[in-house]
Coordinates of C-alpha atoms in Angstrom, one line a residue:
M5 CA 73.2 -18.1 169.2
K6 CA 71.2 -17.3 167.0
L7 CA 69.2 -15.1 169.6
L8 CA 72.6 -13.7 170.3
K9 CA 72.6 -12.4 166.9
M10 CA 69.6 -11.2 167.2
C11 CA 69.7 -8.7 169.8
S12 CA 73.3 -8.0 168.7
T13 CA 72.0 -6.5 165.0
T14 CA 68.6 -5.3 167.3
V15 CA 71.6 -2.8 169.9
I16 CA 73.5 -1.7 166.2
K17 CA 70.3 -1.1 164.8
G18 CA 69.2 0.7 167.8
E19 CA 72.8 2.8 168.1
K20 CA 72.3 3.6 164.4
A21 CA 68.8 5.0 165.0
S22 CA 69.7 7.0 168.1
K23 CA 73.2 8.5 165.9
S24 CA 70.9 9.3 163.0
T25 CA 68.6 10.9 166.2
E26 CA 71.2 13.2 167.2
E27 CA 72.6 13.9 163.6
D28 CA 68.8 15.3 162.9
A29 CA 68.4 17.3 165.8
E30 CA 72.1 18.8 165.4
A31 CA 71.0 19.6 161.5
N32 CA 67.8 21.5 162.9
F33 CA 69.7 22.9 165.3
R34 CA 72.6 24.5 163.1
I35 CA 69.6 25.5 160.4
Y36 CA 67.2 27.0 163.1
G37 CA 71.0 29.1 163.7
I38 CA 71.6 29.6 160.6
I39 CA 67.7 31.2 159.8
S40 CA 67.5 33.3 163.3
Y41 CA 71.2 34.9 161.9
F42 CA 69.3 35.7 158.5
V43 CA 66.2 36.9 160.5
V44 CA 68.2 39.1 162.6
L45 CA 70.4 40.7 160.2
V46 CA 68.6 40.7 156.8
V47 CA 65.0 40.8 158.1
I48 CA 64.9 42.8 161.0
G49 CA 68.7 44.7 161.2
L50 CA 68.6 46.0 157.4
P51 CA 64.9 47.9 157.7
I52 CA 66.2 49.3 161.1
W53 CA 69.9 50.5 159.4
W54 CA 67.9 51.9 156.9
Y55 CA 65.4 53.9 158.5
T56 CA 67.3 54.8 161.1
T57 CA 70.8 56.2 158.6
R58 CA 67.3 57.9 156.2
V59 CA 67.1 61.6 155.5
Y60 CA 64.1 62.8 156.9
R61 CA 61.6 64.9 154.5
A62 CA 58.9 66.4 154.8
T63 CA 55.7 66.3 152.6
L64 CA 56.0 69.3 149.8
P65 CA 54.7 70.4 147.0
L66 CA 57.3 69.8 144.9
V67 CA 55.4 69.9 141.1
Q68 CA 54.5 73.7 142.1
M69 CA 57.9 74.5 143.2
Q70 CA 59.1 73.3 140.0
D71 CA 56.8 74.6 137.1
V72 CA 57.0 78.0 137.7
E73 CA 57.4 80.7 134.9
L74 CA 59.7 83.0 135.9
K75 CA 60.0 86.5 135.2
N76 CA 63.7 88.4 133.7
T77 CA 63.5 91.0 136.5
Q78 CA 66.4 93.3 136.5
N79 CA 66.6 95.8 140.0
D80 CA 70.4 96.6 139.6
Y81 CA 69.9 101.0 140.4
G82 CA 66.9 99.8 143.3
M83 CA 67.7 98.2 146.8
P84 CA 67.6 94.3 147.6
L85 CA 64.3 93.1 148.3
S86 CA 63.0 93.1 152.0
L87 CA 60.4 93.4 154.6
E88 CA 62.6 95.7 156.3
Y89 CA 65.3 98.1 156.1
D90 CA 67.5 100.0 158.3
I91 CA 67.9 103.6 157.6
L92 CA 71.8 104.5 158.7
V93 CA 72.2 108.3 159.0
S94 CA 76.0 109.0 158.9
F95 CA 77.3 112.6 160.1
V96 CA 80.9 112.7 159.5
H97 CA 82.5 115.6 160.5
P98 CA 86.2 115.6 159.9
D99 CA 87.5 118.4 162.4
P100 CA 84.7 118.0 165.3
F101 CA 85.4 122.0 167.0
N102 CA 85.5 123.6 163.9
P103 CA 82.9 123.9 163.3
T104 CA 80.7 122.6 166.2
I105 CA 77.4 121.0 164.7
D106 CA 74.0 121.9 166.1
L107 CA 72.3 118.6 165.0
R108 CA 70.8 115.4 166.3
G109 CA 70.0 112.3 164.4
V110 CA 66.4 112.2 166.3
E111 CA 65.4 115.4 163.8
I112 CA 66.4 113.9 160.8
E113 CA 63.8 110.8 162.2
E114 CA 61.2 113.4 162.8
H115 CA 61.7 114.7 159.6
L116 CA 61.9 111.6 157.3
R117 CA 59.4 110.1 159.8
P118 CA 56.2 111.2 157.7
F119 CA 57.8 110.3 154.5
L120 CA 58.2 106.5 155.6
D121 CA 54.8 106.0 157.0
K122 CA 53.7 106.1 153.6
I123 CA 56.1 103.9 152.0
S124 CA 55.6 101.5 155.2
P125 CA 52.6 99.6 153.7
V126 CA 55.6 98.1 151.5
S127 CA 58.4 97.7 154.3
D128 CA 59.1 98.9 157.4
F129 CA 62.1 101.1 158.6
I130 CA 64.2 101.6 161.2
V131 CA 66.0 105.0 161.4
K132 CA 69.2 105.0 163.1
S133 CA 71.7 107.8 163.6
Q134 CA 75.9 107.6 164.2
W135 CA 78.6 110.4 164.1
L136 CA 81.9 109.8 162.6
F137 CA 84.9 111.9 163.9
L138 CA 88.1 112.7 162.2
L139 CA 87.4 111.2 159.2
D140 CA 88.8 112.9 156.2
L141 CA 87.2 112.1 152.0
G142 CA 89.8 109.1 151.3
V143 CA 90.6 111.6 148.1
T144 CA 92.1 115.1 147.8
P145 CA 90.2 117.5 145.6
S146 CA 91.5 119.0 143.2
K147 CA 91.6 123.1 143.7
T148 CA 90.5 126.4 141.8
E149 CA 90.2 130.2 142.9
Q150 CA 86.7 129.3 144.4
Y151 CA 85.9 126.3 145.4
L152 CA 87.6 122.7 146.3
V153 CA 86.4 120.0 143.8
L154 CA 85.4 116.6 144.0
K155 CA 84.8 115.4 140.4
E156 CA 82.4 112.4 139.4
E157 CA 85.1 110.1 139.1
Q158 CA 86.2 110.4 142.5
L159 CA 82.8 110.1 144.2
P160 CA 83.2 105.9 144.4
H161 CA 86.8 106.1 146.0
I162 CA 85.1 108.2 149.0
I163 CA 82.3 104.9 149.7
T164 CA 85.0 102.7 150.0
P165 CA 87.4 103.9 152.9
L166 CA 84.1 105.0 154.8
E167 CA 82.3 101.5 154.7
S168 CA 84.6 100.3 157.0
K169 CA 83.5 102.4 159.6
L170 CA 79.9 102.1 159.1
W171 CA 78.3 99.2 161.8
S172 CA 75.9 98.5 158.9
H173 CA 77.6 95.4 158.5
I174 CA 76.2 94.2 161.7
S175 CA 72.7 94.1 161.2
P176 CA 70.4 91.0 159.7
R177 CA 68.6 94.0 157.8
P178 CA 69.8 95.4 154.3
T179 CA 70.7 99.2 155.0
I180 CA 70.2 102.2 153.2
N181 CA 73.2 104.5 154.2
L182 CA 72.5 108.4 154.1
V183 CA 76.0 110.1 154.8
L184 CA 76.0 113.9 155.6
Y185 CA 79.4 115.1 155.6
F186 CA 80.3 118.7 157.1
A187 CA 83.0 120.3 154.9
R188 CA 86.2 121.9 157.2
C189 CA 85.4 125.7 157.9
D190 CA 89.3 126.8 157.5
D191 CA 88.9 125.8 153.6
L192 CA 87.0 126.5 150.7
P193 CA 83.6 125.1 150.0
L194 CA 83.8 121.9 148.7
Y195 CA 81.4 120.6 145.7
I196 CA 80.8 117.9 143.7
F197 CA 81.3 118.6 139.7
G198 CA 79.7 116.5 137.2
S199 CA 80.8 114.6 134.0
D200 CA 80.4 117.9 132.3
D201 CA 82.3 120.4 134.7
K202 CA 79.5 121.9 136.2
K203 CA 78.6 122.1 140.0
V204 CA 76.1 119.4 141.0
E205 CA 73.8 122.1 143.0
S206 CA 72.4 119.2 144.8
N207 CA 76.2 118.7 146.4
A208 CA 75.1 114.9 146.8
F209 CA 75.3 111.9 144.7
L210 CA 73.9 108.3 145.1
S211 CA 75.2 105.3 145.1
A212 CA 73.4 101.9 143.9
R213 CA 71.9 99.2 146.3
W214 CA 73.9 101.5 148.7
G215 CA 72.3 104.5 149.6
G216 CA 73.2 108.7 149.3
F217 CA 76.2 111.0 150.0
Y218 CA 75.7 114.6 150.9
I219 CA 78.2 117.0 151.7
I220 CA 77.5 120.3 153.2
N221 CA 79.2 123.4 153.8
A222 CA 79.1 125.7 156.7
D223 CA 78.1 129.6 156.0
K224 CA 81.2 132.8 156.3
T225 CA 79.3 133.6 160.0
S226 CA 78.6 130.3 161.4
C227 CA 82.1 129.1 160.8
E228 CA 83.4 132.5 163.1
K229 CA 81.1 131.9 165.7
G230 CA 82.0 128.0 165.6
V231 CA 78.6 127.3 165.5
F232 CA 76.2 125.7 162.8
K233 CA 73.2 124.8 163.2
P234 CA 72.3 123.0 159.5
D235 CA 69.0 123.6 157.3
V236 CA 67.4 120.1 158.8
N237 CA 64.5 120.6 155.8
A238 CA 67.3 121.5 153.0
V239 CA 69.1 117.6 154.3
T240 CA 65.9 115.3 155.1
S241 CA 64.6 117.0 151.5
T242 CA 67.9 115.6 150.1
F243 CA 67.8 112.3 152.2
I244 CA 64.3 111.8 150.9
T245 CA 65.2 112.3 147.0
H246 CA 68.1 109.7 147.5
I247 CA 65.7 106.6 149.2
Q248 CA 63.0 108.1 146.4
R249 CA 65.4 107.1 143.3
L250 CA 66.3 103.4 145.2
F251 CA 63.2 102.8 145.7
K252 CA 62.0 104.7 141.9
I253 CA 59.5 106.8 143.4
D254 CA 58.6 109.4 141.7
N255 CA 56.3 111.4 144.3
I256 CA 54.7 110.0 146.5
T257 CA 52.4 112.5 147.6
D258 CA 50.2 110.9 144.0
T259 CA 48.3 108.7 145.2
D260 CA 48.4 106.8 141.6
N261 CA 52.6 106.7 142.8
I262 CA 51.7 105.0 145.9
Y263 CA 49.2 102.4 143.9
E264 CA 52.2 101.4 141.5
L265 CA 55.0 101.1 144.2
K266 CA 52.6 98.7 146.3
M267 CA 51.8 96.8 143.5
R268 CA 55.5 96.8 141.9
K269 CA 56.8 95.6 145.3
A270 CA 54.3 92.2 145.8
T271 CA 54.6 91.3 142.0
E272 CA 58.7 91.8 143.2
M273 CA 58.0 89.7 146.4
V274 CA 55.7 86.9 144.8
D275 CA 58.3 86.8 141.5
S276 CA 61.0 86.7 144.1
T277 CA 59.0 83.7 146.4
K278 CA 58.5 81.5 143.1
R279 CA 62.1 82.3 142.1
T280 CA 63.6 80.9 145.7
L281 CA 61.2 77.7 145.7
K282 CA 61.9 76.6 142.4
S283 CA 65.9 77.0 143.3
L284 CA 65.2 74.6 146.6
A285 CA 63.1 72.0 144.3
G286 CA 66.3 71.9 142.1
L287 CA 68.7 71.8 145.1
L288 CA 66.5 69.1 147.0
S289 CA 66.5 67.5 143.8
E290 CA 70.1 67.1 143.4
I291 CA 71.2 66.6 147.0
K292 CA 69.5 64.0 148.4
S293 CA 71.1 64.0 151.5
I294 CA 69.6 67.7 152.5
V295 CA 67.3 67.5 155.4
I296 CA 63.4 68.8 155.0
S297 CA 62.1 68.9 158.9
D298 CA 58.3 69.6 159.4
D299 CA 58.9 73.1 160.4
V300 CA 60.7 74.0 156.7
G301 CA 57.6 72.3 154.8
N302 CA 55.4 73.9 157.0
K303 CA 57.1 77.3 155.9
I304 CA 57.3 76.0 152.6
R305 CA 53.5 75.1 151.8
V306 CA 52.4 78.6 153.4
A307 CA 54.5 80.1 151.2
V308 CA 53.7 78.3 147.7
E309 CA 49.5 79.3 149.5
N310 CA 49.9 82.6 149.8
A311 CA 51.8 83.5 146.6
D312 CA 49.0 81.7 144.8
L313 CA 46.8 84.1 146.7
A314 CA 48.5 86.9 146.4
Q315 CA 49.1 86.5 142.2
K316 CA 44.8 85.6 142.3
F317 CA 44.3 89.4 144.2
L318 CA 47.2 90.8 142.2
A319 CA 45.0 90.1 138.9
Q320 CA 42.1 91.7 140.5
G321 CA 43.6 95.0 141.3
D322 CA 43.5 95.0 144.7
V323 CA 46.7 95.2 145.4
D324 CA 46.0 95.7 149.2
E325 CA 45.4 92.0 149.4
G326 CA 48.2 91.4 147.1
L327 CA 50.4 93.0 149.0
K328 CA 49.7 91.9 152.4
F329 CA 49.8 87.4 151.2
A330 CA 53.0 88.0 148.8
K331 CA 54.8 89.7 152.3
I332 CA 53.7 86.2 154.3
A333 CA 55.3 84.0 150.9
F334 CA 58.1 86.2 151.1
S335 CA 58.8 86.2 154.6
H336 CA 58.1 82.0 154.6
S337 CA 60.5 81.6 151.1
E338 CA 63.0 83.2 152.8
R339 CA 63.2 82.1 156.3
A340 CA 62.7 78.2 154.8
F341 CA 65.6 78.3 152.3
S342 CA 68.0 79.9 155.0
D343 CA 67.0 77.1 157.7
P344 CA 69.9 76.2 159.2
S345 CA 68.5 72.6 159.2
L346 CA 69.1 72.1 155.7
L347 CA 72.5 71.7 156.0
S348 CA 72.6 69.0 158.9
L349 CA 73.5 66.4 156.4
L350 CA 75.1 67.8 153.6
Y351 CA 78.1 66.5 154.2
F352 CA 77.0 63.1 154.9
P353 CA 75.9 61.9 151.0
E354 CA 75.1 58.2 150.3
D355 CA 78.2 57.0 149.2
Q356 CA 79.9 57.9 152.1
K357 CA 76.8 56.1 154.3
Y358 CA 77.9 53.0 153.0
A359 CA 81.7 53.5 152.7
V360 CA 81.0 53.7 157.0
Y361 CA 79.1 51.1 156.9
I362 CA 79.5 48.2 154.5
P363 CA 82.9 47.5 156.2
L364 CA 80.8 46.6 158.9
F365 CA 77.9 44.6 157.2
L366 CA 79.8 42.8 154.6
P367 CA 81.7 40.5 156.6
I368 CA 79.1 39.0 158.9
M369 CA 76.7 39.0 155.5
I370 CA 78.6 36.7 154.2
P371 CA 78.7 33.9 156.4
V372 CA 74.9 33.7 156.8
I373 CA 74.2 34.4 152.8
M374 CA 76.6 31.3 152.2
S375 CA 74.6 29.0 154.4
L376 CA 71.5 29.8 152.4
S377 CA 72.5 27.3 150.1
T378 CA 72.7 24.4 153.7
L379 CA 69.4 26.1 154.2
R380 CA 68.2 25.3 150.9
K381 CA 69.5 21.5 151.1
W382 CA 67.7 21.2 154.3
I383 CA 64.4 22.5 152.9
M384 CA 65.2 19.4 150.0
V385 CA 65.8 17.0 152.2
R386 CA 62.4 17.2 154.4
K387 CA 61.0 17.7 151.5
K388 CA 61.5 14.4 150.3
K389 CA 61.0 12.9 153.7
I390 CA 57.6 13.9 153.8
D391 CA 56.8 12.6 150.0

């Protein structure tokens, strides 16, 4: 009997030990499952999610971009700053057969080219021409015994309807419009009168940041013959005067004026570069979702470096070297600021990113985080057993 009792007791103890071992194995399995989920979701998943959804930004000299002093510059009357300009010569003839005009656009370009070559170190100029027929002024001149009179207050109303007919808006470069208007032969000669009610001798006017408008009247003999050959020298001389005023040049034949033009344009380019870079730095600080690719970052670094070099040479009076580096800085800053890649993530800010991903991660993370208490208890039990 005693032997049977001892055997049964041993069997019960063996079963308890076996159950305890199975429970420990099952508990270990659950703990290892919790640890694996935690590692996959938190240790591996969150860093990968953060890395793959982050906004890439190349290293930028932000301190140099922000710590610049900007000058108060005004360029209300001149043309927009650019390294290239289109010069669009438009011949406007309301009555193309009365008279026929003997003039080609290439003649105007040939006469303009020597002047443009002198100021070409500052910018490049591409001369184009077009003819517009059967197009009236858009305003009604007043009539006197001798003339048809365009008053000064009527001049802005000439440009507005004409603007839609010009194809200058399709060019990526700023355009200098030079319009030559041929008055009708069957009317009195057409002249511009100023605010003092006196005839403007040049019979032309200038519009700020747009270009010039020149009215030419055919002589009586040409009207009778039906063919009019304008004085190309007079036309180009008027257009050159317009360009000089737009670029604020007094006398292009004077070496000092050329030097002053180079110095002024180089300084404007350096100031524009600094203003663009500072605006870009402020934009990047406010909007964190803007991507800065390596290409854009390289353009910004080149702009910063060349702006400093240009400023250094201009301070030394070396205007040619200063202008060379200023053009490089200006070009790279404009290309960096207008790069399309800056808008690639502009409309997916941080709050929207969290709004998309939190509903995905939160239901999975809550059980994992709550199971950490079970992991803590298991660690405490293991620690007691070891002790």
